[in-house]
PDB file of C-alpha atoms in Angstrom:
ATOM      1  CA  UNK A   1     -60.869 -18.979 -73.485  1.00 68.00           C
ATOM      2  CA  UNK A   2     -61.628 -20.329 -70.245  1.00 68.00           C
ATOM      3  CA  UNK A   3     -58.746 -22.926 -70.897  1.00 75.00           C
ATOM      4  CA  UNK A   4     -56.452 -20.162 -71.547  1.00 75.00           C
ATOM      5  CA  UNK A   5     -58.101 -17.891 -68.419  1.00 68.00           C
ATOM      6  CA  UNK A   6     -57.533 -21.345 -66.591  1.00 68.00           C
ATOM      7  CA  UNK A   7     -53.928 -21.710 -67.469  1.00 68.00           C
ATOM      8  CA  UNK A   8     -53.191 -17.926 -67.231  1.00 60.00           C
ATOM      9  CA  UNK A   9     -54.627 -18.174 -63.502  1.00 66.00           C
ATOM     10  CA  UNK A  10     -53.132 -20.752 -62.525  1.00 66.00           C
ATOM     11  CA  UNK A  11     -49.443 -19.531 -63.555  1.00 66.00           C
ATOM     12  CA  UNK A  12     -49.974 -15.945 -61.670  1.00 65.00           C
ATOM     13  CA  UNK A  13     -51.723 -17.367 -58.600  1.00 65.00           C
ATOM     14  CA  UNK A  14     -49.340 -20.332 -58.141  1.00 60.00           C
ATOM     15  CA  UNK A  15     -49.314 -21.447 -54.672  1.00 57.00           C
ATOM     16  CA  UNK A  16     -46.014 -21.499 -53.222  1.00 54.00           C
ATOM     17  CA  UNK A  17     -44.834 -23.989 -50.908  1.00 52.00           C
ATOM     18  CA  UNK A  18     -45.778 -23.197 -47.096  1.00 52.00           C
ATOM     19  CA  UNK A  19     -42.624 -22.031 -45.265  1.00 53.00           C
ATOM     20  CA  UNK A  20     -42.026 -23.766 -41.495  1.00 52.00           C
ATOM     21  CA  UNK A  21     -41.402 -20.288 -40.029  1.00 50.00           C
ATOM     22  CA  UNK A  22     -40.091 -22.303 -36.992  1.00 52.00           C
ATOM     23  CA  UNK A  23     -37.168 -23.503 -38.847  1.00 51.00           C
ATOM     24  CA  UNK A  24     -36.354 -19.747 -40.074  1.00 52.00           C
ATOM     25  CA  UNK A  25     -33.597 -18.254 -38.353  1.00 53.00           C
ATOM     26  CA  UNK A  26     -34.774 -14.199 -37.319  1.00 53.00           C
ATOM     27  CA  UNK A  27     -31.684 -14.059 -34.562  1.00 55.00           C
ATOM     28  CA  UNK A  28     -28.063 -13.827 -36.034  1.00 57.00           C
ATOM     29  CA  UNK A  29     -27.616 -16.600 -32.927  1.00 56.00           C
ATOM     30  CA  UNK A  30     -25.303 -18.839 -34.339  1.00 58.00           C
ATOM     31  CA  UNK A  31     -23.077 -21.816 -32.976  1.00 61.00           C
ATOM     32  CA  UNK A  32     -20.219 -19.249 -33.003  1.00 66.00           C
ATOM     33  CA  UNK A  33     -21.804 -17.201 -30.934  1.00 71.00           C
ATOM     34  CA  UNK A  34     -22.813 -19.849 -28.479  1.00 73.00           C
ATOM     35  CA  UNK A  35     -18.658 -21.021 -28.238  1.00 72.00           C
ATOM     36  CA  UNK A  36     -17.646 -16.753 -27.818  1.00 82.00           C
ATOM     37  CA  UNK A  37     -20.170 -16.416 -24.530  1.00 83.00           C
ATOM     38  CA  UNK A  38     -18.798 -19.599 -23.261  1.00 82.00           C
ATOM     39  CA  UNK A  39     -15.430 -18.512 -23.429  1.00 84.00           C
ATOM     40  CA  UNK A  40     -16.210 -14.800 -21.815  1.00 86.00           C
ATOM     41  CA  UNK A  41     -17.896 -16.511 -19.208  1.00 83.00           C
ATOM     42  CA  UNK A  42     -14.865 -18.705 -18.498  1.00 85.00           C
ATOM     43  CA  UNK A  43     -12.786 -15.763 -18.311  1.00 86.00           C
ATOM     44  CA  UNK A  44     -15.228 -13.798 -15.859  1.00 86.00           C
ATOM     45  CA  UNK A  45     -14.917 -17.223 -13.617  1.00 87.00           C
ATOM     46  CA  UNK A  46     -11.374 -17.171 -13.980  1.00 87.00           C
ATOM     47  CA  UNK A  47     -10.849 -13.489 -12.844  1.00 90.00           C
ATOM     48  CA  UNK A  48     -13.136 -14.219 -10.321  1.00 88.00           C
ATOM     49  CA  UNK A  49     -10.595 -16.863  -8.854  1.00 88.00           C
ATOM     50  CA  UNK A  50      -7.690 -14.691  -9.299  1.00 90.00           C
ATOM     51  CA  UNK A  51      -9.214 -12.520  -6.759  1.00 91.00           C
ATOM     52  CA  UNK A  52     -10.071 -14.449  -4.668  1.00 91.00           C
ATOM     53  CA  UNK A  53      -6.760 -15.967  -4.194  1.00 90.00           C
ATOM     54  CA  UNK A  54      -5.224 -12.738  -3.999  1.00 90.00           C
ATOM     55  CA  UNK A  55      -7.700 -11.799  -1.222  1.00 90.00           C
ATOM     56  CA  UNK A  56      -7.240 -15.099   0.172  1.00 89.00           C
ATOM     57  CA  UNK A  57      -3.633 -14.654   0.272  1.00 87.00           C
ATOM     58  CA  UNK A  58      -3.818 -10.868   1.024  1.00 83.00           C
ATOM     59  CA  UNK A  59      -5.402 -11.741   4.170  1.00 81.00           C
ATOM     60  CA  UNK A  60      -2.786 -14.637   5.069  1.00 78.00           C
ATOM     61  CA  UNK A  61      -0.398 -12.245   4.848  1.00 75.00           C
ATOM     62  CA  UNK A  62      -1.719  -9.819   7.294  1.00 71.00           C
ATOM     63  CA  UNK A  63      -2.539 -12.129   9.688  1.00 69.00           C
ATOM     64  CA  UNK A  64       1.605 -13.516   9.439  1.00 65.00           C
ATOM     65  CA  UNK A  65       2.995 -10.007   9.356  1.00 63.00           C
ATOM     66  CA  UNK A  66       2.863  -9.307  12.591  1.00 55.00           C
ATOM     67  CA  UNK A  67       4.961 -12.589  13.432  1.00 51.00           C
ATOM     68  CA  UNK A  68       7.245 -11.180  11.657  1.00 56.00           C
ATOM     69  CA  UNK A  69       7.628  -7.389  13.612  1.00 56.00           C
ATOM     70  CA  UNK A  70      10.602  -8.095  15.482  1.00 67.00           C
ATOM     71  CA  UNK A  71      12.845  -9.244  12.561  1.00 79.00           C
ATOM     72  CA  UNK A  72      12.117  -6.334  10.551  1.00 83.00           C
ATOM     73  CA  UNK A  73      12.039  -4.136  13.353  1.00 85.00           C
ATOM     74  CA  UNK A  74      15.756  -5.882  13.649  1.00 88.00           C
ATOM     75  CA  UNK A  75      16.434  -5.374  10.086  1.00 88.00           C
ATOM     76  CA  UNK A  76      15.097  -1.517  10.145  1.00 89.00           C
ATOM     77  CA  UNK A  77      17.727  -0.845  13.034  1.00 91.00           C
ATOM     78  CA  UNK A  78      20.789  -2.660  11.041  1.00 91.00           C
ATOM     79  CA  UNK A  79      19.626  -0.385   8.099  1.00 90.00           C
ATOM     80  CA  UNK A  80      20.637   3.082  10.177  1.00 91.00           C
ATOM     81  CA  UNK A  81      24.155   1.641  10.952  1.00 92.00           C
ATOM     82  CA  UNK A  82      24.982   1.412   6.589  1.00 91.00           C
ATOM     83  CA  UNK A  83      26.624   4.702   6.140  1.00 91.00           C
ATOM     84  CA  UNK A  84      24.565   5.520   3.139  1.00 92.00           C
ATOM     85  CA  UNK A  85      21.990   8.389   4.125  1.00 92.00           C
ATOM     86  CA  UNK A  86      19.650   6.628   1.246  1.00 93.00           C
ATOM     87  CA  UNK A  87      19.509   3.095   3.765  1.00 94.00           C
ATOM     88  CA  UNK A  88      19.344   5.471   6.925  1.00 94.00           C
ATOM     89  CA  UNK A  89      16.019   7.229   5.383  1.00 93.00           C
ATOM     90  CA  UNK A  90      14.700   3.927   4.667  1.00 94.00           C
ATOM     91  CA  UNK A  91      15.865   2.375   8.166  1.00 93.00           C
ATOM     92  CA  UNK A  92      14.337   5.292  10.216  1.00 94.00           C
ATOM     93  CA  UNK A  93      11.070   6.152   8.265  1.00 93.00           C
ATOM     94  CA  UNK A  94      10.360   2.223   8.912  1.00 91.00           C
ATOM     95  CA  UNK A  95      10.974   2.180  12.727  1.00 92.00           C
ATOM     96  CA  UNK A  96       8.613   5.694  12.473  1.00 92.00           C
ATOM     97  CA  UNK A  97       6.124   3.426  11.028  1.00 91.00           C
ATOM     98  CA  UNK A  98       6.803   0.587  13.738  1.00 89.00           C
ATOM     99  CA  UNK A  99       6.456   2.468  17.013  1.00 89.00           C
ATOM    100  CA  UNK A 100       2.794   2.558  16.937  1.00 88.00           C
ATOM    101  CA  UNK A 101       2.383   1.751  20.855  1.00 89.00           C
ATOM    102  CA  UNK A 102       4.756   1.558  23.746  1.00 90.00           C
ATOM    103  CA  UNK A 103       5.281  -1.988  23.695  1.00 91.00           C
ATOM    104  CA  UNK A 104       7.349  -1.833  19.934  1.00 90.00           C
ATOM    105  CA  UNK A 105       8.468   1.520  21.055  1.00 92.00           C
ATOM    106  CA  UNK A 106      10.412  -0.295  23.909  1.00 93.00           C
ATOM    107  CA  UNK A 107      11.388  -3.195  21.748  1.00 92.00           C
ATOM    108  CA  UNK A 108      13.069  -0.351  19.574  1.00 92.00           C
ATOM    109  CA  UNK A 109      14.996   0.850  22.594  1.00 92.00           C
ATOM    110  CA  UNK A 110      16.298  -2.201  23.598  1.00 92.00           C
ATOM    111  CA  UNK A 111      17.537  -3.001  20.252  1.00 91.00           C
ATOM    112  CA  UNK A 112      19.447  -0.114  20.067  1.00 92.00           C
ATOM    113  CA  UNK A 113      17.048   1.937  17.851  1.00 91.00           C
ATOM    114  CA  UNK A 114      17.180   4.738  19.814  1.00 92.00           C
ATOM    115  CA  UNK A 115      20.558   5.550  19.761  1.00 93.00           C
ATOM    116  CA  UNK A 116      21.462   4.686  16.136  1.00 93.00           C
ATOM    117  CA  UNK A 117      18.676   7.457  15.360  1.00 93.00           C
ATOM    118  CA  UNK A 118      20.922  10.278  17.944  1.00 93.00           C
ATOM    119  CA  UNK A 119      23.775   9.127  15.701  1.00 93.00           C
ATOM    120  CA  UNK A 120      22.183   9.452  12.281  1.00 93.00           C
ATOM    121  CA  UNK A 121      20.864  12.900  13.714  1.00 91.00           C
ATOM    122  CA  UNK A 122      24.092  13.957  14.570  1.00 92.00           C
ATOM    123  CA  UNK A 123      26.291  13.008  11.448  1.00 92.00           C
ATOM    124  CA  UNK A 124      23.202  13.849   9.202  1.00 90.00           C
ATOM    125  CA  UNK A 125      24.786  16.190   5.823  1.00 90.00           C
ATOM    126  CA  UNK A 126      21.549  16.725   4.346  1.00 90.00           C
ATOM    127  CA  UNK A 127      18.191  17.796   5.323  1.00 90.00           C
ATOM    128  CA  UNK A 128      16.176  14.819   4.294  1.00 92.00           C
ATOM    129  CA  UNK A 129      18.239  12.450   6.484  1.00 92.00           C
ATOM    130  CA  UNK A 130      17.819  15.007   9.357  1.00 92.00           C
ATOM    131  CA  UNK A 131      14.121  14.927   8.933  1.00 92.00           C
ATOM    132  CA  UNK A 132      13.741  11.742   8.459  1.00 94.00           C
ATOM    133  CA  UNK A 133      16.015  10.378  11.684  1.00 93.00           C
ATOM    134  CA  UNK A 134      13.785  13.750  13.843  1.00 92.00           C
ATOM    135  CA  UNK A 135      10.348  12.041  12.465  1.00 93.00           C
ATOM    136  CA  UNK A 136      11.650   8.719  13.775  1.00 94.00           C
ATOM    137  CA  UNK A 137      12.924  10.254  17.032  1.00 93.00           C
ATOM    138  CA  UNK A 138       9.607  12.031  17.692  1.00 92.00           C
ATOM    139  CA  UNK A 139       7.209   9.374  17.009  1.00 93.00           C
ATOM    140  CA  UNK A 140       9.622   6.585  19.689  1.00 93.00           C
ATOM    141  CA  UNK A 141       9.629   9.459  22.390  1.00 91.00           C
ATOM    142  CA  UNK A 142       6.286   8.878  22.754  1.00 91.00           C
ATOM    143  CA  UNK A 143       6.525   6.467  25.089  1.00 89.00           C
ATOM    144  CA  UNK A 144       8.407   8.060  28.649  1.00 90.00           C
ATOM    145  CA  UNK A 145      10.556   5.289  29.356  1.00 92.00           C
ATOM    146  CA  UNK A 146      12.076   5.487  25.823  1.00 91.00           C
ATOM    147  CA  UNK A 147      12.004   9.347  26.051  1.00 90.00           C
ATOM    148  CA  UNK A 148      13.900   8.774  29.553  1.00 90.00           C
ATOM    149  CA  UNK A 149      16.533   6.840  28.068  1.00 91.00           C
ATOM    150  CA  UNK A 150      17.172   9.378  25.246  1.00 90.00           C
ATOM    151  CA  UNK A 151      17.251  12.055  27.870  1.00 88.00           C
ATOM    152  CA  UNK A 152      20.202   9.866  29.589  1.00 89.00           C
ATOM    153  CA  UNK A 153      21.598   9.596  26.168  1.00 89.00           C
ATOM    154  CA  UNK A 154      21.996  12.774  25.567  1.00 88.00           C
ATOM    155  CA  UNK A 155      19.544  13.667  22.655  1.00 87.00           C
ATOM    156  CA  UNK A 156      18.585  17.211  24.011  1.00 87.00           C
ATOM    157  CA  UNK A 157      22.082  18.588  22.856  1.00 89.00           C
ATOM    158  CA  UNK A 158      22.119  16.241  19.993  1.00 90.00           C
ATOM    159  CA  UNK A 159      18.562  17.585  18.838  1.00 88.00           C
ATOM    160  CA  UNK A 160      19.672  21.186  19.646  1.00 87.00           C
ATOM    161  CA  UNK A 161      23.160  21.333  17.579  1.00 87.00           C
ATOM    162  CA  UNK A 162      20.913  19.911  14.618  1.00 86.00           C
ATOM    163  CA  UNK A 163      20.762  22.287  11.657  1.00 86.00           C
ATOM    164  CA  UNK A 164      17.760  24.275  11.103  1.00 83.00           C
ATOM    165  CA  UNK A 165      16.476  23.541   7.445  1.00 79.00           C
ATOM    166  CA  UNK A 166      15.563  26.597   5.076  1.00 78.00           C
ATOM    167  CA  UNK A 167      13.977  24.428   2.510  1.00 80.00           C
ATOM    168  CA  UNK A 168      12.103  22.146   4.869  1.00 81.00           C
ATOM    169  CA  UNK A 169       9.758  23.370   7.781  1.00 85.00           C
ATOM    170  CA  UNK A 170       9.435  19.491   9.448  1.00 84.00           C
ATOM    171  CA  UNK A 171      12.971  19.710  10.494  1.00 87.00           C
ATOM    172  CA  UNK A 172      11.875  22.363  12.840  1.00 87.00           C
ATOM    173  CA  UNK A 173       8.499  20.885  12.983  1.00 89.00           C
ATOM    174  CA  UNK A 174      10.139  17.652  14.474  1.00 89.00           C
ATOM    175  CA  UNK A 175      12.759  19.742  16.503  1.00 89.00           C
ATOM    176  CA  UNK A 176      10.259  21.722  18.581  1.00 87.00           C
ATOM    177  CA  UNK A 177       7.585  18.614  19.357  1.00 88.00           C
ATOM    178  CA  UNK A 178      10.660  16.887  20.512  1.00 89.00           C
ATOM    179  CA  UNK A 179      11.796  19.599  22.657  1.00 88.00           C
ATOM    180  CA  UNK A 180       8.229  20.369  24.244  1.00 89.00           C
ATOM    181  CA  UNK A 181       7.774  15.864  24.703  1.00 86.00           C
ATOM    182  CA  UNK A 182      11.176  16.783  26.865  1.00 85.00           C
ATOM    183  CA  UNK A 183      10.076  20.215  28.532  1.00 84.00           C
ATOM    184  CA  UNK A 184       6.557  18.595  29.838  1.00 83.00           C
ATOM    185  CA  UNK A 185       8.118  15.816  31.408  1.00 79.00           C
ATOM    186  CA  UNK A 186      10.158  18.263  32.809  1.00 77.00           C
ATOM    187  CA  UNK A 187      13.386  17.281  31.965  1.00 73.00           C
ATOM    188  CA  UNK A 188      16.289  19.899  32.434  1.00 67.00           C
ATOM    189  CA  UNK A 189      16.235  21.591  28.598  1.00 62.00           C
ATOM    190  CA  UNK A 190      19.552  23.526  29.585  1.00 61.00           C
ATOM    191  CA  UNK A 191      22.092  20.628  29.534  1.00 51.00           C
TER     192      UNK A 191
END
């Protein structure tokens, strides 16, 4: 019996084979895994240089753009002699957006800016070309010596025989601060 007890024992408490339980794997960390972070962390490095280049070059470019003022200041005034009204728009809401101080103001003047504007204002057929040439008018009379020379040009009668607009109140808008920039430097509004 004991032989039996002995052999009966021995086949239920077997000893197994101690596992290394360093060599187990408990993460699902695999070499795959290890190739997919090193290729997302490529890419974050990579986007990371595109934008720094663009900044890089962002910045370049504002730093060059003002070298460039007077030619598309020149370009802006070529634009409102094209006898589309689309090229007009485009020419005149540009110079708006150049005559930020007297100095470009003047530059404006002298290349013949000012008076390309009186024309587009006076052979304007729609509303959004008559706007657009009053906004431009309005922000150049700013300065007085340009204001002066449109006064000598004869942009009081000009801006008075242009159209109301029933659909759009800046026409008017535009009309009146260019008639009060005239009145307080006390040119003659009658003429």
């Amino acid at each position: 019996m004991r032989a039996i007890a002995a052999h009966l024992s021995n086949y239920l408490c077997k000893r197994r084979p101690t596992i290394n339980l360093q060599s187990r794997n408990f993460s699902s960390y695999s070499g795959k895994d290890e190739l997919s972070i090193e290729q997302e962390g490529e890419r974050k490095v990579g986007w990371l240089l595109k934008a720094l280049f663009l900044a890089t070059a962002g910045a370049a470019g504002y730093h060059v753009f003002p070298y460039m003022g007077d030619n598309l200041m020149q370009q802006s005034v070529s634009l409102l002699r094209i006898k589309d009204p689309l090229f007009k728009r485009m020419g005149a809401s540009r110079l708006t957006r150049f005559a930020i101080d007297d100095e470009r103001r003047i530059k404006i003047l002298e290349m013949g800016g000012a008076e390309e504007l009186l024309n587009m204002l006076s052979t304007a057929k729609d509303d959004r070309t008559r706007k657009a040439a009053l906004e431009a008018l309005s922000a150049l009379s700013q300065s007085d010596k340009v204001l002066a020379s449109l006064h000598s040009a004869g942009a009081l009668s000009i801006i008075k025989s242009a159209p109301n607009s029933h659909e759009d109140a800046d026409v008017e808008k535009f009309k009146l601060s260019l008639m009060k920039r005239f009145q307080d430097l006390r040119y003659d509004l009658s003429s």
